[in-house]
Every structure is written in C-alpha cells, then in structure tokens.
Amino acid sequence: MSKAIVVYYSRTGNTKKMAVRIAAALKESGLSADLKNVEETAPADLLLYDLIVIGSPVYYGTMAWPVKKLLDESVKHHGKLKGKIGGAFASSGNLAGGNETAVLDILKSLLIHGMIVQGDHQGDHYGPAAVGKPDDRALRSCDQYAAKLAALTNRLFP
Ligand SMILES: Cc1cc2nc3c(=O)[nH]c(=O)nc-3n(C[C@H](O)[C@H](O)[C@H](O)COP(=O)(O)O)c2cc1C
C-alpha cells in the first residue's frame, strides 16, 4: 500500500480542515495517510512516505514560518526525497490574498528536493485554496486534488 502524509500548520483551524479532508480522500483512494501538525513533524519523517502533501495558512503572501522551518531543516536529507510525489494547499484571509504564491512557494521547495508535482487543468491549478473557513467549493477541490495525487501515487508506487 502506498504511503502518504499530510503535514499542515494551522492556528485557527482553516488549513487543518483542508488537511483532514485531503487525508480522508487519500484513504478513500486506497493509500495509507497520516495526518500531522508540522510542529510534530521531523524532517526525517518525510523519508517514510511516497506522497507528501503540505498545507499552510498564507502569511504575508507565503507559507507560515513553521512550514518554512520544516522545509529548511529538510536540507539535511537533501537528495533523499527525489522521485517522491508532492503537493501543497493553502488558506488565506482574503480573495487574492496569496494562496497561489504560498502554494507555489511550497511546491518550489519540493521541486528543489527533486520531487514530482501534479497540476490540475480544471480546478485549483496549483493546489487547493480556501478563503477563510473552507467552503464546499474548497473542500471539493481538496477531494479532487487528493484523488489525482492518489492515482499518480498508486501508479508510481504500487
Ligand atoms: C501573521 C499573519 C499573516 C497573514 N497574512 C495574510 C496574507 O498575506 N494574506 C491573506 O489573505 N491572509 C493573511 N492572513 C490570514 C490567514 O492566512 C487566514 O486567516 C488563514 O485562513 C488562517 O489559517 P488557519 O485557520 O489554518 O490558521 C495572515 C494571518 C496572520 C496571522
């Protein structure tokens, strides 16, 4: 069974709701999926998974610093994440408040690790985005994103 982890930071619960939804949808697609707060995630934990999905609230247009801290500390495993699949999602306070820039900043780090990321030609192109409390549209986006990532993971890591 392919192994996934959904890592998130959330102070007021919005990003956590998305993380819970993505982890549940990954499980529905047949993956084992762990759900972890970023503060209880060590860089070495990332080595254990085929798929790593990272979520953050938007802070000043980018990821929150605890997420950046994990990614910066993951340098000690540089090269060991290559070929794994990655994804990202974000929650902002405002429409056009930086969800896409935050998601792309996370994805850039994953690409620099040599990981594989998948876009979406229909929905949230770079990864699920919510404005405030995730509404039905945002939660559906989480479901669809998780299903796509799971299909890719099951194909590459059967
Ligand atoms: C330090 C800080 C910076 C923020 N910067 C932005 C921002 O640049 N753009 C935006 O739309 N919202 C911004 N917000 C609002 C959060 O992104 C938003 O409330 C988010 O949904 C919180 O997610 P959470 O409930 O998972 O903590 C900021 C909030 C904080 C505390």
mmCIF file of C-alpha atoms and ligand atoms in Angstrom:
data_model
loop_
_atom_site.group_PDB
_atom_site.id
_atom_site.type_symbol
_atom_site.label_atom_id
_atom_site.label_comp_id
_atom_site.label_asym_id
_atom_site.label_seq_id
_atom_site.Cartn_x
_atom_site.Cartn_y
_atom_site.Cartn_z
ATOM 1 C CA MET A 1 0.000 0.000 0.000
ATOM 2 C CA SER A 2 1.368 3.435 -0.944
ATOM 3 C CA LYS A 3 2.085 5.714 1.979
ATOM 4 C CA ALA A 4 1.079 9.362 2.246
ATOM 5 C CA ILE A 5 1.489 12.078 4.829
ATOM 6 C CA VAL A 6 -0.451 15.318 5.051
ATOM 7 C CA VAL A 7 1.511 17.893 7.034
ATOM 8 C CA TYR A 8 -0.130 21.167 7.991
ATOM 9 C CA TYR A 9 0.200 24.250 10.131
ATOM 10 C CA SER A 10 -2.981 25.889 11.387
ATOM 11 C CA ARG A 11 -3.601 28.425 14.150
ATOM 12 C CA THR A 12 -7.331 28.935 13.687
ATOM 13 C CA GLY A 13 -8.397 25.677 12.057
ATOM 14 C CA ASN A 14 -8.946 26.586 8.396
ATOM 15 C CA THR A 15 -5.889 24.829 6.979
ATOM 16 C CA LYS A 16 -6.468 21.920 9.333
ATOM 17 C CA LYS A 17 -9.971 21.378 7.876
ATOM 18 C CA MET A 18 -8.425 21.109 4.421
ATOM 19 C CA ALA A 19 -5.725 18.742 5.698
ATOM 20 C CA VAL A 20 -8.294 16.459 7.344
ATOM 21 C CA ARG A 21 -10.333 16.381 4.144
ATOM 22 C CA ILE A 22 -7.307 15.611 1.948
ATOM 23 C CA ALA A 23 -6.126 12.814 4.266
ATOM 24 C CA ALA A 24 -9.621 11.261 4.262
ATOM 25 C CA ALA A 25 -9.824 11.416 0.466
ATOM 26 C CA LEU A 26 -6.376 9.832 0.107
ATOM 27 C CA LYS A 27 -7.547 6.961 2.307
ATOM 28 C CA GLU A 28 -10.678 6.555 0.178
ATOM 29 C CA SER A 29 -8.374 6.141 -2.806
ATOM 30 C CA GLY A 30 -6.575 3.266 -1.118
ATOM 31 C CA LEU A 31 -3.495 4.944 0.351
ATOM 32 C CA SER A 32 -2.447 4.866 3.970
ATOM 33 C CA ALA A 33 -2.474 8.521 5.013
ATOM 34 C CA ASP A 34 -1.000 10.017 8.171
ATOM 35 C CA LEU A 35 -2.111 13.467 9.258
ATOM 36 C CA LYS A 36 0.418 15.522 11.215
ATOM 37 C CA ASN A 37 0.768 19.024 12.538
ATOM 38 C CA VAL A 38 4.012 20.493 11.222
ATOM 39 C CA GLU A 39 5.210 21.121 14.753
ATOM 40 C CA GLU A 40 5.196 17.408 15.463
ATOM 41 C CA THR A 41 6.833 16.511 12.157
ATOM 42 C CA ALA A 42 10.582 15.940 11.990
ATOM 43 C CA PRO A 43 12.364 16.262 8.652
ATOM 44 C CA ALA A 44 13.322 12.564 8.836
ATOM 45 C CA ASP A 45 9.611 11.638 8.983
ATOM 46 C CA LEU A 46 9.281 12.749 5.362
ATOM 47 C CA LEU A 47 11.603 9.951 4.244
ATOM 48 C CA LEU A 48 8.982 7.364 5.172
ATOM 49 C CA TYR A 49 6.383 8.379 2.584
ATOM 50 C CA ASP A 50 5.727 8.066 -1.168
ATOM 51 C CA LEU A 51 3.464 11.138 -1.204
ATOM 52 C CA ILE A 52 3.996 14.286 0.887
ATOM 53 C CA VAL A 53 1.274 16.953 0.909
ATOM 54 C CA ILE A 54 1.952 20.173 2.800
ATOM 55 C CA GLY A 55 -0.583 22.838 3.772
ATOM 56 C CA SER A 56 -0.166 26.302 5.227
ATOM 57 C CA PRO A 57 -2.124 29.414 6.008
ATOM 58 C CA VAL A 58 -0.943 32.346 3.911
ATOM 59 C CA TYR A 59 1.281 34.612 5.978
ATOM 60 C CA TYR A 60 2.359 37.755 4.133
ATOM 61 C CA GLY A 61 1.868 36.076 0.779
ATOM 62 C CA THR A 62 3.819 32.936 1.502
ATOM 63 C CA MET A 63 3.854 29.899 3.788
ATOM 64 C CA ALA A 64 3.825 30.346 7.568
ATOM 65 C CA TRP A 65 7.241 30.145 9.194
ATOM 66 C CA PRO A 66 6.766 26.733 10.883
ATOM 67 C CA VAL A 67 6.269 25.228 7.417
ATOM 68 C CA LYS A 68 9.336 27.057 6.095
ATOM 69 C CA LYS A 69 11.281 25.827 9.123
ATOM 70 C CA LEU A 70 10.434 22.193 8.325
ATOM 71 C CA LEU A 71 11.417 22.685 4.692
ATOM 72 C CA ASP A 72 14.661 24.460 5.576
ATOM 73 C CA GLU A 73 15.548 21.762 8.089
ATOM 74 C CA SER A 74 14.800 19.095 5.472
ATOM 75 C CA VAL A 75 18.088 20.114 3.825
ATOM 76 C CA LYS A 76 19.772 17.507 5.983
ATOM 77 C CA HIS A 77 18.022 14.901 3.810
ATOM 78 C CA HIS A 78 18.651 16.684 0.515
ATOM 79 C CA GLY A 79 18.613 14.162 -2.324
ATOM 80 C CA LYS A 80 16.701 11.532 -0.370
ATOM 81 C CA LEU A 81 13.245 12.841 -1.293
ATOM 82 C CA LYS A 82 13.882 12.761 -5.036
ATOM 83 C CA GLY A 83 11.284 10.868 -7.045
ATOM 84 C CA LYS A 84 8.651 11.130 -4.326
ATOM 85 C CA ILE A 85 5.366 12.858 -5.139
ATOM 86 C CA GLY A 86 4.484 16.196 -3.535
ATOM 87 C CA GLY A 87 1.529 18.516 -3.244
ATOM 88 C CA ALA A 88 0.532 21.712 -1.490
ATOM 89 C CA PHE A 89 -2.529 23.634 -0.369
ATOM 90 C CA ALA A 90 -3.225 26.907 1.406
ATOM 91 C CA SER A 91 -5.786 29.003 3.216
ATOM 92 C CA SER A 92 -5.868 32.805 3.123
ATOM 93 C CA GLY A 93 -7.930 35.526 4.753
ATOM 94 C CA ASN A 94 -8.654 37.403 1.542
ATOM 95 C CA LEU A 95 -9.503 36.549 -2.044
ATOM 96 C CA ALA A 96 -6.265 37.223 -3.934
ATOM 97 C CA GLY A 97 -4.567 37.225 -0.533
ATOM 98 C CA GLY A 98 -1.683 34.979 -1.649
ATOM 99 C CA ASN A 99 -2.935 31.387 -1.809
ATOM 100 C CA GLU A 100 -1.299 30.730 -5.157
ATOM 101 C CA THR A 101 2.006 32.318 -4.199
ATOM 102 C CA ALA A 102 2.073 30.350 -0.934
ATOM 103 C CA VAL A 103 1.273 27.055 -2.701
ATOM 104 C CA LEU A 104 3.886 27.726 -5.384
ATOM 105 C CA ASP A 105 6.490 28.575 -2.731
ATOM 106 C CA ILE A 106 5.906 25.187 -1.073
ATOM 107 C CA LEU A 107 5.951 23.412 -4.440
ATOM 108 C CA LYS A 108 9.243 25.132 -5.340
ATOM 109 C CA SER A 109 10.863 23.595 -2.273
ATOM 110 C CA LEU A 110 9.506 20.168 -3.185
ATOM 111 C CA LEU A 111 10.787 20.536 -6.756
ATOM 112 C CA ILE A 112 14.219 21.518 -5.439
ATOM 113 C CA HIS A 113 14.148 18.261 -3.487
ATOM 114 C CA GLY A 114 13.645 16.515 -6.838
ATOM 115 C CA MET A 115 10.049 15.591 -6.132
ATOM 116 C CA ILE A 116 7.229 15.168 -8.656
ATOM 117 C CA VAL A 117 4.266 17.557 -8.517
ATOM 118 C CA GLN A 118 0.988 17.413 -10.391
ATOM 119 C CA GLY A 119 -1.067 20.367 -11.587
ATOM 120 C CA ASP A 120 -4.783 20.468 -12.256
ATOM 121 C CA HIS A 121 -6.039 21.588 -15.657
ATOM 122 C CA GLN A 122 -9.575 22.283 -14.372
ATOM 123 C CA GLY A 123 -9.790 23.187 -10.696
ATOM 124 C CA ASP A 124 -7.330 24.987 -8.432
ATOM 125 C CA HIS A 125 -4.387 24.728 -10.839
ATOM 126 C CA TYR A 126 -1.514 24.575 -8.347
ATOM 127 C CA GLY A 127 -3.258 23.055 -5.324
ATOM 128 C CA PRO A 128 -6.404 23.583 -3.260
ATOM 129 C CA ALA A 129 -7.049 27.090 -1.949
ATOM 130 C CA ALA A 130 -9.588 28.376 0.572
ATOM 131 C CA VAL A 131 -10.525 31.869 1.671
ATOM 132 C CA GLY A 132 -11.337 31.805 5.373
ATOM 133 C CA LYS A 133 -13.269 28.761 6.561
ATOM 134 C CA PRO A 134 -13.131 26.235 3.695
ATOM 135 C CA ASP A 135 -16.472 26.263 1.864
ATOM 136 C CA ASP A 136 -17.971 23.453 -0.217
ATOM 137 C CA ARG A 137 -16.009 24.504 -3.285
ATOM 138 C CA ALA A 138 -12.701 24.427 -1.419
ATOM 139 C CA LEU A 139 -13.491 21.062 0.178
ATOM 140 C CA ARG A 140 -14.430 19.601 -3.219
ATOM 141 C CA SER A 141 -11.131 20.901 -4.526
ATOM 142 C CA CYS A 142 -9.382 19.041 -1.690
ATOM 143 C CA ASP A 143 -11.232 15.827 -2.653
ATOM 144 C CA GLN A 144 -10.365 16.160 -6.336
ATOM 145 C CA TYR A 145 -6.732 17.027 -5.654
ATOM 146 C CA ALA A 146 -6.329 14.080 -3.295
ATOM 147 C CA ALA A 147 -7.897 11.711 -5.843
ATOM 148 C CA LYS A 148 -5.473 12.900 -8.549
ATOM 149 C CA LEU A 149 -2.439 12.633 -6.280
ATOM 150 C CA ALA A 150 -3.543 9.201 -5.092
ATOM 151 C CA ALA A 151 -3.959 7.930 -8.666
ATOM 152 C CA LEU A 152 -0.439 9.110 -9.520
ATOM 153 C CA THR A 153 0.979 7.645 -6.310
ATOM 154 C CA ASN A 154 -0.715 4.288 -6.870
ATOM 155 C CA ARG A 155 0.696 4.256 -10.405
ATOM 156 C CA LEU A 156 4.278 5.111 -9.426
ATOM 157 C CA PHE A 157 4.382 3.295 -6.071
ATOM 158 C CA PRO A 158 2.056 0.296 -6.472
HETATM 159 C C1 LIG B 1 0.830 36.679 10.546
HETATM 160 C C2 LIG B 1 -0.338 36.541 9.605
HETATM 161 C C3 LIG B 1 -0.178 36.924 8.286
HETATM 162 C C4 LIG B 1 -1.233 36.777 7.382
HETATM 163 N N1 LIG B 1 -1.037 37.150 6.082
HETATM 164 C C5 LIG B 1 -2.063 37.019 5.195
HETATM 165 C C6 LIG B 1 -1.880 37.395 3.823
HETATM 166 O O1 LIG B 1 -0.821 37.816 3.384
HETATM 167 N N2 LIG B 1 -2.941 37.264 3.003
HETATM 168 C C7 LIG B 1 -4.169 36.812 3.428
HETATM 169 O O2 LIG B 1 -5.097 36.734 2.639
HETATM 170 N N3 LIG B 1 -4.347 36.404 4.715
HETATM 171 C C8 LIG B 1 -3.324 36.504 5.600
HETATM 172 N N4 LIG B 1 -3.501 36.094 6.895
HETATM 173 C C9 LIG B 1 -4.763 35.423 7.266
HETATM 174 C C10 LIG B 1 -4.622 33.869 7.256
HETATM 175 O O3 LIG B 1 -3.958 33.402 6.117
HETATM 176 C C11 LIG B 1 -6.014 33.233 7.280
HETATM 177 O O4 LIG B 1 -6.747 33.686 8.399
HETATM 178 C C12 LIG B 1 -5.951 31.707 7.275
HETATM 179 O O5 LIG B 1 -7.211 31.188 6.904
HETATM 180 C C13 LIG B 1 -5.561 31.151 8.641
HETATM 181 O O6 LIG B 1 -5.444 29.756 8.544
HETATM 182 P P1 LIG B 1 -5.577 28.811 9.830
HETATM 183 O O7 LIG B 1 -7.014 28.929 10.320
HETATM 184 O O8 LIG B 1 -5.263 27.460 9.320
HETATM 185 O O9 LIG B 1 -4.604 29.303 10.850
HETATM 186 C C14 LIG B 1 -2.471 36.240 7.811
HETATM 187 C C15 LIG B 1 -2.631 35.862 9.166
HETATM 188 C C16 LIG B 1 -1.574 36.007 10.047
HETATM 189 C C17 LIG B 1 -1.753 35.573 11.494
#
